[in-house]
Every structure is written in C-alpha cells, then in structure tokens.
Amino acid sequence: MDALELARWQFGVTTVYHFLFVPLTIGLVFLVAGLQTAWHRTGNEKWLRLTKLFGKLFLINFAMGVVTGIVQEFQFGMNWSSYSRFVGDVFGAPLAIEALLAFFLESTFIGLWLFGWDRLPRRVHLACIWAAAVGTALSAYFILAANSWMQNPVGFRINEQAGRAELTDIGAVLTNPVALVTYPHVLAGCFLVSGAVLVAVALWHLIRRPAADTDPAWRSALRLGAITAAVASVVLVVSGDIQAKVMTETQPMKMAAAEALFETESPASFSLFTVGTLDGSEEVFSLRVPGLLSWLATGDPHGEVEGVTDIQVSYEEMFGPGSYAPNLPVTYWSFRLMIGLGALTVLISLWALWAQRRGRTPTSRWLLRAGLVLPLLPLAANSFGWILREMGRQPWVVFGEMRTADGVSPAVSVGEVATSFAAFTLLYGVLAVIEVKLLLKYAKQGLPEVSPPPEPDSEDDQDRALDFAY
C-alpha cells in the first residue's frame, strides 16, 4: 500500500468507529429527555428510574463519542493537508459554527443536567436535557452540511491564484439540498439505534430476570423502544426515497454504482440479491423487482436510469481522462446491507412488542437471542449507509473539484501513516473494550432505586457543593 491507500483506510476506520457512538448519543438524548418529561408530568417513579438508567448509558456513550471525534480533526492536518488547504475556507465554516454554537450548547447543558439533580428547580433541570438534545441535533446538522458540501459543492468560488475554494454564500452551504434530505434520514437512523437499545435492555431483564416482570418500567421501556424503532423506520423509508432522487440528480454515478447498473435502462429493475463477477460487470443470478430502481431514482416506475458506462463517457468529456466509477461491490452490498439490517431491526422490535401484548411476559429464548444482537443491527446499518455515501463519491473528495488522490498530504510517508494508523487502531480497541464493559455493566444492573429529589431549597442550596448525580 502507498500513503494514499493507508490514509484512506485510516480515515475510513476512524470515521466508522466514531459513528458507532454518534447515533446512540443523538437518539438516546431525546429519549432520556422524553422519559424525564414523563416523570415531570406524571410523577410516576418508573419514569425517573428509566431516566436515571438510560441517562447513565447516554453519558458513557457521549464521552466516548467526543474522544473519538477529536481524532478525526487531527487527520485533516496529518494525512489530508492538501485537502485542508483547498477547502478550509468553505469546509471549516459549518464546522466552526458547530463547535462554537451547537457543541457548546450541547456540552454546557449536559454538564448542567449532570450536576443539576437536586440543585436546579425541576423545570429548569428538565429544560437542560432538552437544550442538550437541541444542541446535539444542531451539531449533527452542521457536520452533515460540511459533508454534503463535499458531495454537492455550492456557495463557493475557486481562487485560481491561491489555488483554493473560497466561501461566497454560507446560506447556500447550510441549505444545500443534499444536506436537507440527508438530515432527516440520519436522525431517523439514530432513533432506530436508540429504540433498539431500549428494547434489548428491557427484553434481557424481562426474560432473564422473572422478578423484573413485576416492574412495569421494563414493559414501558420495551414499548417506547419498539414504537420509536417503528416510527423511525417509516421516516427512513420516506426520507431515503427522497434522498435517492436527489442523489440521482447530483451524483448519478453513485446511484448507478449502488445498483451495479452498467447500461442505461428504462425501466430499470432493483436487484434484491445478485451473484456475479467481482467487478459487477457480469451477472450469474439476480433476484429483481421490476421498475423499482426507476421509481427510486426518478419517481416514475418507467423512468430512465443512466448506467455506469454512459456516465463514465460524459464524465470524461467534463473532467478529462480517468476512471470515475467507485468500487462497485462495496457500494452495491453496503446499500443492501443498510436496508436489510435496518428492516431486521424493526421486525425484531415489533416481535418483542407483540410478545408482551395484553400483559403477557416474553419468554421465547429465540427472542432473547435476537434481543442480544438487536443493538448491533442498526449500528451496522448506519455504518453501511456511511460507507455507501463516502465510497460512492470516489474518486472525488470534493465532487467535481478535487480528487481524493490530490487531497493527501504531499510530505507524509508510508511509515508515518502506518504508525499513526496502528496507534489509533490500538487506542480505539482499548476504548471499545471500556465502552462495551461499562454499557453492559450498567445495563445489567437494571433500574436504580431512587427517591424523587426534593425541590431545591434556596437557603440550603447556596452552601451545598456540586456533586454527580450518579
């Protein structure tokens, strides 16, 4: 491998690893806010116990997500300095807003929520977790806006003398149509993960601990998780359909690669499963749905979908000689694994919901086994979605403006990239062990015994020291 390939592998590994934490953080903060709101409105202790338990899991995951996200920032300077110099003026704007506004809002109010139990008035304390949730959602949008500019660059001009892109319209960057359609899809994926986690934890306690059956909190957690996953799946289908049409307009090669469609077809079928050559050019067996790809790409079941061969010809005329097709097997299978694993998540969640209908207690060992792997399914689906998004853009790091090969640091050596790659991989391995052990430990402990915190006394409160809620 050369430095470029190693740098791409390193960025891919660190990005996918970081994104294992992001969906759970985003989805869980809203569910914890909802649980605390339910306790605030009803006074029912079960909602407070659930808030405490899943709030603890959220905080562990949030901390790990921050640590792993910082590493990505370093890579722009270490391995991708040419890219950073070219796009820094544009790409840095949404990231700066994210750090100064959204992340500041998110981290500040998480701190107030963590330390504010029993010290802040209940309504103010509840407002803190909702403010943190809003900050988390805003943070996700600004990061997606930066990434979407790489997919569909807008609001800039090229300064030929300086050899870099310069921002001309921040509004265009923040309202990029790719960002607008991607955002609800990503948020729905986050809620799918968090819903699956609630279902899995509740199932484990209901089936493995018969005494837990007497605790209505687990039944409520299971229902909330399953309904969250079901609603998220509907949003995923609708937003994914819209996203596919925008992708076909802005990046037709990505859509053609996702189907391994070489020749332009009208109507074009969608293959559920295909066996063929590794480059995708020859098909041995394929199970297809007629007209579905045309519908996904154009909204018309008889619409024309361009194939890789024709798009390659038009790209050569626009950008010059070279190969503009991404890795077809990776894009093809990541598309199907994203859809298939997401659908399996919803089916298992609905199975769990059905198993506890009319006060029944789930007892199926098969359901328990499915519940144990349930959180992994949407996490993998989210990861394959990102792999499709990023690998389908190749060979461009900024579509139509800069190729990935031109973005790597010119002075970095193979040994230097390999060393940092190995160090980060080792560090991430250690962090993964810590994260999983902590999550499993507190999930297995179950619901904490709590007593409703008293309203803070203004006189005594001034003399009390800050303390953790957990």
Tab-separated table of C-alpha atoms in Angstrom:
chain	number	residue	atom	x	y	z
A	1	MET	CA	0.000	0.000	0.000
A	2	ASP	CA	1.084	3.571	-0.602
A	3	ALA	CA	0.469	6.551	1.669
A	4	LEU	CA	-2.801	7.431	-0.086
A	5	GLU	CA	-4.334	3.982	0.419
A	6	LEU	CA	-3.230	3.843	4.059
A	7	ALA	CA	-4.575	7.343	4.706
A	8	ARG	CA	-7.924	6.353	3.179
A	9	TRP	CA	-8.081	3.195	5.283
A	10	GLN	CA	-7.227	5.140	8.411
A	11	PHE	CA	-9.882	7.772	7.778
A	12	GLY	CA	-12.434	5.079	6.960
A	13	VAL	CA	-11.703	3.088	10.111
A	14	THR	CA	-11.719	6.107	12.429
A	15	THR	CA	-14.868	7.539	10.852
A	16	VAL	CA	-16.858	4.305	11.015
A	17	TYR	CA	-15.627	3.722	14.562
A	18	HIS	CA	-16.626	7.237	15.637
A	19	PHE	CA	-20.022	6.824	14.036
A	20	LEU	CA	-20.753	3.808	16.228
A	21	PHE	CA	-21.182	6.300	19.109
A	22	VAL	CA	-22.960	9.119	17.306
A	23	PRO	CA	-26.360	7.517	16.521
A	24	LEU	CA	-26.857	6.244	20.063
A	25	THR	CA	-25.923	9.628	21.529
A	26	ILE	CA	-28.301	11.583	19.291
A	27	GLY	CA	-31.238	9.213	19.671
A	28	LEU	CA	-30.806	8.479	23.357
A	29	VAL	CA	-30.613	12.109	24.498
A	30	PHE	CA	-34.086	12.727	23.056
A	31	LEU	CA	-35.493	9.543	24.625
A	32	VAL	CA	-33.974	10.418	28.011
A	33	ALA	CA	-35.492	13.895	27.718
A	34	GLY	CA	-38.843	12.285	26.926
A	35	LEU	CA	-38.571	9.910	29.895
A	36	GLN	CA	-37.763	12.765	32.261
A	37	THR	CA	-40.643	14.777	30.819
A	38	ALA	CA	-42.977	11.840	31.508
A	39	TRP	CA	-41.775	11.748	35.119
A	40	HIS	CA	-42.170	15.519	35.422
A	41	ARG	CA	-45.733	15.391	34.073
A	42	THR	CA	-46.980	12.263	35.900
A	43	GLY	CA	-44.801	11.961	38.986
A	44	ASN	CA	-44.609	8.195	38.332
A	45	GLU	CA	-41.372	6.854	39.782
A	46	LYS	CA	-40.818	4.352	36.957
A	47	TRP	CA	-40.075	7.184	34.527
A	48	LEU	CA	-37.477	8.625	36.905
A	49	ARG	CA	-35.765	5.223	37.248
A	50	LEU	CA	-35.686	4.799	33.475
A	51	THR	CA	-34.328	8.341	33.105
A	52	LYS	CA	-31.520	7.554	35.523
A	53	LEU	CA	-30.580	4.258	33.855
A	54	PHE	CA	-30.637	5.347	30.225
A	55	GLY	CA	-29.211	8.754	31.161
A	56	LYS	CA	-26.185	6.922	32.520
A	57	LEU	CA	-25.787	4.913	29.292
A	58	PHE	CA	-26.131	8.147	27.312
A	59	LEU	CA	-23.381	9.884	29.297
A	60	ILE	CA	-20.940	6.991	28.852
A	61	ASN	CA	-21.575	6.918	25.120
A	62	PHE	CA	-21.375	10.706	24.769
A	63	ALA	CA	-17.963	10.814	26.459
A	64	MET	CA	-16.582	8.117	24.154
A	65	GLY	CA	-18.005	9.867	21.101
A	66	VAL	CA	-16.243	13.128	21.971
A	67	VAL	CA	-12.887	11.383	22.451
A	68	THR	CA	-13.050	9.509	19.140
A	69	GLY	CA	-14.340	12.554	17.247
A	70	ILE	CA	-11.294	14.636	18.172
A	71	VAL	CA	-9.011	12.175	16.360
A	72	GLN	CA	-10.767	12.882	13.076
A	73	GLU	CA	-9.901	16.561	13.319
A	74	PHE	CA	-6.216	15.693	13.653
A	75	GLN	CA	-6.292	13.630	10.494
A	76	PHE	CA	-7.175	16.618	8.321
A	77	GLY	CA	-3.846	18.148	9.261
A	78	MET	CA	-1.810	14.957	9.384
A	79	ASN	CA	-2.840	12.991	6.308
A	80	TRP	CA	-5.014	15.392	4.303
A	81	SER	CA	-3.210	18.742	4.396
A	82	SER	CA	-3.673	19.394	0.640
A	83	TYR	CA	-7.410	18.840	1.061
A	84	SER	CA	-7.482	21.102	4.136
A	85	ARG	CA	-5.701	23.923	2.313
A	86	PHE	CA	-8.038	23.655	-0.686
A	87	VAL	CA	-11.380	23.528	1.162
A	88	GLY	CA	-10.543	25.070	4.549
A	89	ASP	CA	-12.321	28.362	3.846
A	90	VAL	CA	-15.593	26.591	2.961
A	91	PHE	CA	-15.481	23.294	4.825
A	92	GLY	CA	-14.321	24.986	8.020
A	93	ALA	CA	-17.280	27.395	8.219
A	94	PRO	CA	-20.028	24.907	9.187
A	95	LEU	CA	-17.583	23.029	11.417
A	96	ALA	CA	-16.704	26.275	13.231
A	97	ILE	CA	-20.394	27.043	13.762
A	98	GLU	CA	-20.868	23.502	15.041
A	99	ALA	CA	-18.072	23.875	17.592
A	100	LEU	CA	-18.889	27.416	18.729
A	101	LEU	CA	-22.672	27.103	18.844
A	102	ALA	CA	-24.014	23.560	18.767
A	103	PHE	CA	-21.328	21.634	20.655
A	104	PHE	CA	-21.015	24.463	23.200
A	105	LEU	CA	-24.783	24.343	23.758
A	106	GLU	CA	-24.779	20.541	23.940
A	107	SER	CA	-21.843	20.114	26.308
A	108	THR	CA	-22.805	23.033	28.587
A	109	PHE	CA	-26.335	21.819	29.192
A	110	ILE	CA	-25.267	18.192	29.576
A	111	GLY	CA	-22.992	19.429	32.356
A	112	LEU	CA	-25.800	21.401	33.980
A	113	TRP	CA	-28.094	18.382	33.725
A	114	LEU	CA	-25.464	16.037	35.178
A	115	PHE	CA	-24.637	18.243	38.141
A	116	GLY	CA	-28.065	19.802	38.499
A	117	TRP	CA	-30.027	16.906	40.018
A	118	ASP	CA	-31.467	18.106	43.347
A	119	ARG	CA	-29.913	21.530	42.851
A	120	LEU	CA	-31.787	23.098	39.971
A	121	PRO	CA	-35.553	23.617	40.004
A	122	ARG	CA	-37.152	20.625	38.298
A	123	ARG	CA	-38.402	22.583	35.305
A	124	VAL	CA	-35.012	24.191	34.779
A	125	HIS	CA	-33.305	20.826	35.120
A	126	LEU	CA	-35.713	19.318	32.585
A	127	ALA	CA	-35.057	22.244	30.244
A	128	CYS	CA	-31.320	21.448	30.444
A	129	ILE	CA	-31.675	17.978	28.918
A	130	TRP	CA	-33.939	19.332	26.188
A	131	ALA	CA	-31.410	22.097	25.447
A	132	ALA	CA	-28.694	19.437	25.248
A	133	ALA	CA	-30.860	17.459	22.843
A	134	VAL	CA	-31.384	20.513	20.634
A	135	GLY	CA	-27.636	21.184	20.698
A	136	THR	CA	-26.956	17.575	19.688
A	137	ALA	CA	-29.383	17.820	16.773
A	138	LEU	CA	-27.879	21.136	15.632
A	139	SER	CA	-24.390	19.680	15.889
A	140	ALA	CA	-25.410	16.834	13.606
A	141	TYR	CA	-26.838	19.245	11.046
A	142	PHE	CA	-23.729	21.443	10.763
A	143	ILE	CA	-21.487	18.393	10.371
A	144	LEU	CA	-23.797	16.990	7.711
A	145	ALA	CA	-23.797	20.370	5.937
A	146	ALA	CA	-19.990	20.229	5.775
A	147	ASN	CA	-20.053	16.669	4.477
A	148	SER	CA	-22.821	17.464	1.998
A	149	TRP	CA	-20.707	20.253	0.517
A	150	MET	CA	-18.168	17.557	-0.405
A	151	GLN	CA	-20.971	15.624	-2.106
A	152	ASN	CA	-22.526	18.639	-3.845
A	153	PRO	CA	-20.305	21.765	-3.602
A	154	VAL	CA	-22.288	25.039	-3.610
A	155	GLY	CA	-21.799	28.631	-2.403
A	156	PHE	CA	-18.135	28.988	-3.328
A	157	ARG	CA	-15.715	30.125	-5.995
A	158	ILE	CA	-12.287	28.878	-6.978
A	159	ASN	CA	-9.455	31.339	-6.426
A	160	GLU	CA	-7.116	30.244	-9.200
A	161	GLN	CA	-4.281	32.400	-7.921
A	162	ALA	CA	-4.406	30.978	-4.384
A	163	GLY	CA	-5.388	27.517	-5.601
A	164	ARG	CA	-8.253	27.057	-3.166
A	165	ALA	CA	-12.011	27.253	-2.783
A	166	GLU	CA	-13.432	30.379	-1.121
A	167	LEU	CA	-16.790	30.764	0.556
A	168	THR	CA	-19.222	33.127	-1.201
A	169	ASP	CA	-22.598	32.114	0.259
A	170	ILE	CA	-22.832	30.435	3.687
A	171	GLY	CA	-26.611	30.285	3.272
A	172	ALA	CA	-26.225	28.104	0.182
A	173	VAL	CA	-23.872	25.793	2.077
A	174	LEU	CA	-26.287	25.439	5.004
A	175	THR	CA	-29.316	24.912	2.732
A	176	ASN	CA	-27.568	22.504	0.379
A	177	PRO	CA	-30.333	20.191	-0.915
A	178	VAL	CA	-28.130	17.169	-0.179
A	179	ALA	CA	-27.865	18.244	3.476
A	180	LEU	CA	-31.594	18.923	3.741
A	181	VAL	CA	-32.557	15.424	2.548
A	182	THR	CA	-29.757	13.660	4.418
A	183	TYR	CA	-30.524	15.185	7.809
A	184	PRO	CA	-33.929	13.518	8.493
A	185	HIS	CA	-32.567	10.217	7.197
A	186	VAL	CA	-29.604	10.313	9.580
A	187	LEU	CA	-31.761	11.415	12.533
A	188	ALA	CA	-34.202	8.575	11.881
A	189	GLY	CA	-31.258	6.147	11.817
A	190	CYS	CA	-30.202	7.484	15.229
A	191	PHE	CA	-33.665	6.887	16.693
A	192	LEU	CA	-33.642	3.374	15.233
A	193	VAL	CA	-30.452	2.637	17.209
A	194	SER	CA	-31.702	4.129	20.471
A	195	GLY	CA	-35.064	2.379	20.160
A	196	ALA	CA	-33.291	-0.937	19.630
A	197	VAL	CA	-31.160	-0.365	22.748
A	198	LEU	CA	-34.252	0.236	24.889
A	199	VAL	CA	-35.905	-2.923	23.527
A	200	ALA	CA	-32.772	-5.027	24.056
A	201	VAL	CA	-32.197	-3.937	27.665
A	202	ALA	CA	-35.869	-4.360	28.585
A	203	LEU	CA	-36.056	-7.798	26.923
A	204	TRP	CA	-32.985	-9.020	28.761
A	205	HIS	CA	-34.449	-8.127	32.141
A	206	LEU	CA	-37.951	-9.400	31.363
A	207	ILE	CA	-36.752	-12.814	30.123
A	208	ARG	CA	-33.632	-13.393	32.231
A	209	ARG	CA	-34.991	-11.988	35.472
A	210	PRO	CA	-38.540	-13.188	36.164
A	211	ALA	CA	-38.802	-10.812	39.115
A	212	ALA	CA	-38.430	-7.960	36.676
A	213	ASP	CA	-41.830	-8.854	35.285
A	214	THR	CA	-43.369	-7.194	38.308
A	215	ASP	CA	-41.671	-3.948	37.406
A	216	PRO	CA	-43.844	-2.047	34.917
A	217	ALA	CA	-40.897	0.137	33.984
A	218	TRP	CA	-39.388	-2.574	31.737
A	219	ARG	CA	-42.655	-3.013	29.866
A	220	SER	CA	-42.825	0.742	29.318
A	221	ALA	CA	-39.216	0.803	28.110
A	222	LEU	CA	-39.878	-2.030	25.673
A	223	ARG	CA	-42.997	-0.345	24.277
A	224	LEU	CA	-41.230	3.010	23.941
A	225	GLY	CA	-38.233	1.419	22.201
A	226	ALA	CA	-40.300	-0.651	19.785
A	227	ILE	CA	-42.598	2.236	18.855
A	228	THR	CA	-39.557	4.511	18.391
A	229	ALA	CA	-37.964	1.969	16.049
A	230	ALA	CA	-41.208	1.534	14.084
A	231	VAL	CA	-41.749	5.286	13.617
A	232	ALA	CA	-38.078	5.746	12.707
A	233	SER	CA	-38.376	3.050	10.042
A	234	VAL	CA	-41.242	4.918	8.342
A	235	VAL	CA	-39.185	8.140	8.314
A	236	LEU	CA	-36.199	6.194	6.984
A	237	VAL	CA	-38.199	4.817	4.066
A	238	VAL	CA	-39.716	8.189	3.104
A	239	SER	CA	-36.514	10.208	3.557
A	240	GLY	CA	-34.431	7.510	1.852
A	241	ASP	CA	-36.723	7.644	-1.180
A	242	ILE	CA	-36.337	11.438	-1.426
A	243	GLN	CA	-32.597	11.166	-0.853
A	244	ALA	CA	-32.246	8.670	-3.704
A	245	LYS	CA	-33.855	11.096	-6.162
A	246	VAL	CA	-31.619	13.996	-5.085
A	247	MET	CA	-28.598	11.688	-5.284
A	248	THR	CA	-29.532	10.703	-8.831
A	249	GLU	CA	-29.625	14.388	-9.822
A	250	THR	CA	-26.377	15.399	-8.098
A	251	GLN	CA	-24.322	12.176	-8.229
A	252	PRO	CA	-25.767	9.828	-10.868
A	253	MET	CA	-22.644	7.657	-10.788
A	254	LYS	CA	-23.295	6.818	-7.117
A	255	MET	CA	-26.814	5.621	-7.878
A	256	ALA	CA	-25.610	3.560	-10.863
A	257	ALA	CA	-22.848	2.042	-8.717
A	258	ALA	CA	-25.269	1.247	-5.886
A	259	GLU	CA	-27.198	-0.950	-8.335
A	260	ALA	CA	-24.114	-2.044	-10.368
A	261	LEU	CA	-26.059	-0.812	-13.395
A	262	PHE	CA	-23.690	-0.682	-16.345
A	263	GLU	CA	-26.076	0.118	-19.186
A	264	THR	CA	-28.748	2.809	-19.182
A	265	GLU	CA	-32.185	1.223	-18.726
A	266	SER	CA	-35.797	2.349	-18.922
A	267	PRO	CA	-37.473	0.972	-16.882
A	268	ALA	CA	-34.719	-0.178	-14.512
A	269	SER	CA	-35.239	-3.003	-12.035
A	270	PHE	CA	-33.829	-3.180	-8.497
A	271	SER	CA	-31.867	-6.304	-7.571
A	272	LEU	CA	-32.504	-7.625	-4.068
A	273	PHE	CA	-29.668	-10.133	-4.386
A	274	THR	CA	-27.106	-10.713	-7.136
A	275	VAL	CA	-24.308	-13.182	-7.753
A	276	GLY	CA	-21.805	-12.083	-10.372
A	277	THR	CA	-18.221	-11.182	-11.118
A	278	LEU	CA	-16.294	-9.114	-8.572
A	279	ASP	CA	-16.331	-6.010	-10.762
A	280	GLY	CA	-20.110	-6.320	-11.132
A	281	SER	CA	-19.945	-6.304	-14.927
A	282	GLU	CA	-21.356	-9.845	-15.388
A	283	GLU	CA	-24.384	-11.286	-13.650
A	284	VAL	CA	-24.839	-15.003	-12.877
A	285	PHE	CA	-28.027	-14.834	-10.811
A	286	SER	CA	-30.171	-11.959	-9.664
A	287	LEU	CA	-33.490	-11.597	-7.823
A	288	ARG	CA	-35.119	-8.409	-9.125
A	289	VAL	CA	-38.109	-6.131	-8.551
A	290	PRO	CA	-39.186	-4.636	-11.924
A	291	GLY	CA	-39.269	-0.840	-12.159
A	292	LEU	CA	-38.214	-0.250	-8.543
A	293	LEU	CA	-34.852	1.376	-9.363
A	294	SER	CA	-36.597	3.704	-11.833
A	295	TRP	CA	-39.012	4.666	-9.067
A	296	LEU	CA	-36.233	5.250	-6.542
A	297	ALA	CA	-34.184	7.329	-8.989
A	298	THR	CA	-36.871	9.327	-10.816
A	299	GLY	CA	-40.229	8.808	-9.108
A	300	ASP	CA	-41.504	7.117	-12.274
A	301	PRO	CA	-41.539	3.282	-12.492
A	302	HIS	CA	-40.729	3.636	-16.203
A	303	GLY	CA	-38.102	6.379	-15.774
A	304	GLU	CA	-34.671	6.179	-17.375
A	305	VAL	CA	-31.673	5.472	-15.135
A	306	GLU	CA	-28.202	6.115	-16.530
A	307	GLY	CA	-25.663	3.301	-16.310
A	308	VAL	CA	-22.006	3.417	-15.320
A	309	THR	CA	-20.777	3.167	-18.936
A	310	ASP	CA	-22.723	6.190	-20.195
A	311	ILE	CA	-21.916	8.303	-17.123
A	312	GLN	CA	-18.231	7.444	-17.492
A	313	VAL	CA	-18.283	8.805	-21.055
A	314	SER	CA	-19.970	12.044	-20.004
A	315	TYR	CA	-17.593	12.498	-17.041
A	316	GLU	CA	-14.559	12.051	-19.304
A	317	GLU	CA	-15.907	14.826	-21.502
A	318	MET	CA	-16.417	17.071	-18.436
A	319	PHE	CA	-13.364	16.240	-16.311
A	320	GLY	CA	-10.866	14.603	-18.663
A	321	PRO	CA	-9.478	11.067	-18.911
A	322	GLY	CA	-9.680	8.699	-15.925
A	323	SER	CA	-11.932	6.235	-14.161
A	324	TYR	CA	-14.899	7.826	-12.375
A	325	ALA	CA	-16.594	4.643	-11.149
A	326	PRO	CA	-16.337	3.821	-7.430
A	327	ASN	CA	-15.775	0.324	-6.068
A	328	LEU	CA	-18.948	-1.409	-7.309
A	329	PRO	CA	-19.102	-4.435	-4.944
A	330	VAL	CA	-18.640	-2.156	-1.916
A	331	THR	CA	-21.330	0.327	-2.975
A	332	TYR	CA	-23.723	-2.422	-4.122
A	333	TRP	CA	-23.573	-4.513	-0.941
A	334	SER	CA	-23.361	-1.610	1.513
A	335	PHE	CA	-26.646	-0.322	0.009
A	336	ARG	CA	-28.384	-3.658	0.577
A	337	LEU	CA	-26.877	-4.318	3.989
A	338	MET	CA	-28.009	-0.872	5.132
A	339	ILE	CA	-31.586	-1.600	4.069
A	340	GLY	CA	-31.648	-5.253	5.170
A	341	LEU	CA	-30.202	-4.741	8.649
A	342	GLY	CA	-32.471	-1.755	9.265
A	343	ALA	CA	-35.528	-3.798	8.268
A	344	LEU	CA	-34.428	-6.695	10.505
A	345	THR	CA	-34.137	-4.281	13.439
A	346	VAL	CA	-37.725	-3.176	13.032
A	347	LEU	CA	-39.017	-6.739	12.664
A	348	ILE	CA	-37.324	-7.886	15.890
A	349	SER	CA	-38.567	-4.782	17.740
A	350	LEU	CA	-42.146	-5.428	16.600
A	351	TRP	CA	-41.776	-9.114	17.531
A	352	ALA	CA	-40.822	-8.037	21.083
A	353	LEU	CA	-43.763	-5.649	21.194
A	354	TRP	CA	-46.139	-8.430	20.072
A	355	ALA	CA	-44.704	-10.837	22.656
A	356	GLN	CA	-45.791	-8.617	25.554
A	357	ARG	CA	-49.274	-7.778	24.243
A	358	ARG	CA	-52.160	-7.757	26.757
A	359	GLY	CA	-49.844	-8.076	29.746
A	360	ARG	CA	-48.004	-11.181	28.533
A	361	THR	CA	-44.396	-11.712	29.577
A	362	PRO	CA	-41.938	-12.527	26.761
A	363	THR	CA	-40.444	-15.975	27.358
A	364	SER	CA	-39.035	-17.024	23.973
A	365	ARG	CA	-35.354	-17.889	24.075
A	366	TRP	CA	-35.150	-17.091	20.358
A	367	LEU	CA	-36.485	-13.625	21.098
A	368	LEU	CA	-33.881	-13.243	23.841
A	369	ARG	CA	-31.097	-14.249	21.422
A	370	ALA	CA	-32.435	-11.798	18.846
A	371	GLY	CA	-32.584	-9.113	21.525
A	372	LEU	CA	-28.934	-9.644	22.457
A	373	VAL	CA	-27.764	-8.771	18.931
A	374	LEU	CA	-30.501	-6.219	18.297
A	375	PRO	CA	-28.451	-3.053	19.075
A	376	LEU	CA	-25.698	-4.219	16.709
A	377	LEU	CA	-28.021	-4.412	13.695
A	378	PRO	CA	-28.944	-0.707	13.361
A	379	LEU	CA	-25.387	0.297	14.259
A	380	ALA	CA	-24.136	-1.804	11.341
A	381	ALA	CA	-26.910	-0.451	9.092
A	382	ASN	CA	-25.853	3.132	9.919
A	383	SER	CA	-22.220	2.294	9.214
A	384	PHE	CA	-23.015	0.714	5.849
A	385	GLY	CA	-25.052	3.807	4.993
A	386	TRP	CA	-21.987	5.976	5.566
A	387	ILE	CA	-19.770	3.599	3.600
A	388	LEU	CA	-22.195	3.871	0.673
A	389	ARG	CA	-22.240	7.668	0.949
A	390	GLU	CA	-18.470	8.073	1.103
A	391	MET	CA	-17.284	5.242	-1.140
A	392	GLY	CA	-19.923	6.084	-3.751
A	393	ARG	CA	-18.377	9.578	-4.103
A	394	GLN	CA	-14.977	8.248	-5.173
A	395	PRO	CA	-12.692	9.153	-6.890
A	396	TRP	CA	-13.692	12.637	-5.683
A	397	VAL	CA	-13.009	14.034	-2.237
A	398	VAL	CA	-14.968	17.136	-3.341
A	399	PHE	CA	-17.219	16.122	-6.192
A	400	GLY	CA	-16.099	17.662	-9.495
A	401	GLU	CA	-13.481	19.878	-7.821
A	402	MET	CA	-10.813	17.753	-6.148
A	403	ARG	CA	-9.902	14.093	-6.470
A	404	THR	CA	-9.080	12.089	-3.363
A	405	ALA	CA	-5.592	11.365	-4.658
A	406	ASP	CA	-4.903	15.138	-4.772
A	407	GLY	CA	-6.023	15.705	-1.187
A	408	VAL	CA	-3.439	13.619	0.634
A	409	SER	CA	-0.517	15.322	2.414
A	410	PRO	CA	2.403	15.514	-0.051
A	411	ALA	CA	5.114	15.094	2.583
A	412	VAL	CA	3.628	12.259	4.618
A	413	SER	CA	5.382	8.912	4.261
A	414	VAL	CA	4.030	5.372	4.284
A	415	GLY	CA	5.763	4.710	7.606
A	416	GLU	CA	4.254	7.792	9.247
A	417	VAL	CA	0.716	6.956	8.144
A	418	ALA	CA	1.152	3.305	9.127
A	419	THR	CA	2.406	4.318	12.578
A	420	SER	CA	-0.498	6.666	13.309
A	421	PHE	CA	-2.921	4.129	11.832
A	422	ALA	CA	-1.636	1.386	14.132
A	423	ALA	CA	-1.604	3.691	17.177
A	424	PHE	CA	-5.167	4.901	16.663
A	425	THR	CA	-6.442	1.402	15.939
A	426	LEU	CA	-4.871	0.126	19.162
A	427	LEU	CA	-6.279	3.064	21.124
A	428	TYR	CA	-9.719	2.528	19.621
A	429	GLY	CA	-9.578	-1.149	20.513
A	430	VAL	CA	-8.933	-0.295	24.158
A	431	LEU	CA	-11.703	2.314	24.170
A	432	ALA	CA	-14.116	-0.188	22.617
A	433	VAL	CA	-13.474	-2.685	25.412
A	434	ILE	CA	-14.023	0.017	28.054
A	435	GLU	CA	-17.205	1.270	26.374
A	436	VAL	CA	-18.785	-2.175	25.979
A	437	LYS	CA	-17.907	-3.225	29.535
A	438	LEU	CA	-19.363	-0.046	31.021
A	439	LEU	CA	-22.560	-0.224	28.980
A	440	LEU	CA	-23.093	-3.911	29.788
A	441	LYS	CA	-22.317	-3.386	33.470
A	442	TYR	CA	-24.889	-0.663	33.984
A	443	ALA	CA	-27.467	-2.195	31.641
A	444	LYS	CA	-27.294	-5.474	33.606
A	445	GLN	CA	-27.555	-3.696	36.950
A	446	GLY	CA	-31.016	-2.646	35.931
A	447	LEU	CA	-33.125	0.140	37.305
A	448	PRO	CA	-31.691	2.112	40.219
A	449	GLU	CA	-33.665	2.609	43.398
A	450	VAL	CA	-34.491	6.260	43.564
A	451	SER	CA	-36.420	8.632	45.673
A	452	PRO	CA	-37.832	11.684	43.987
A	453	PRO	CA	-35.362	14.507	44.517
A	454	PRO	CA	-36.694	17.332	46.674
A	455	GLU	CA	-37.195	20.749	45.239
A	456	PRO	CA	-34.034	22.707	45.948
A	457	ASP	CA	-34.116	24.914	48.988
A	458	SER	CA	-32.782	28.323	48.109
A	459	GLU	CA	-31.120	28.894	51.511
A	460	ASP	CA	-29.506	25.486	51.923
A	461	ASP	CA	-28.665	25.235	48.244
A	462	GLN	CA	-26.119	28.032	48.379
A	463	ASP	CA	-23.981	26.105	50.858
A	464	ARG	CA	-24.014	22.759	49.068
A	465	ALA	CA	-21.089	21.578	46.982
A	466	LEU	CA	-21.540	20.408	43.398
A	467	ASP	CA	-21.832	16.640	43.111
A	468	PHE	CA	-22.510	13.999	40.495
A	469	ALA	CA	-25.999	12.606	40.135
A	470	TYR	CA	-24.667	9.084	39.594
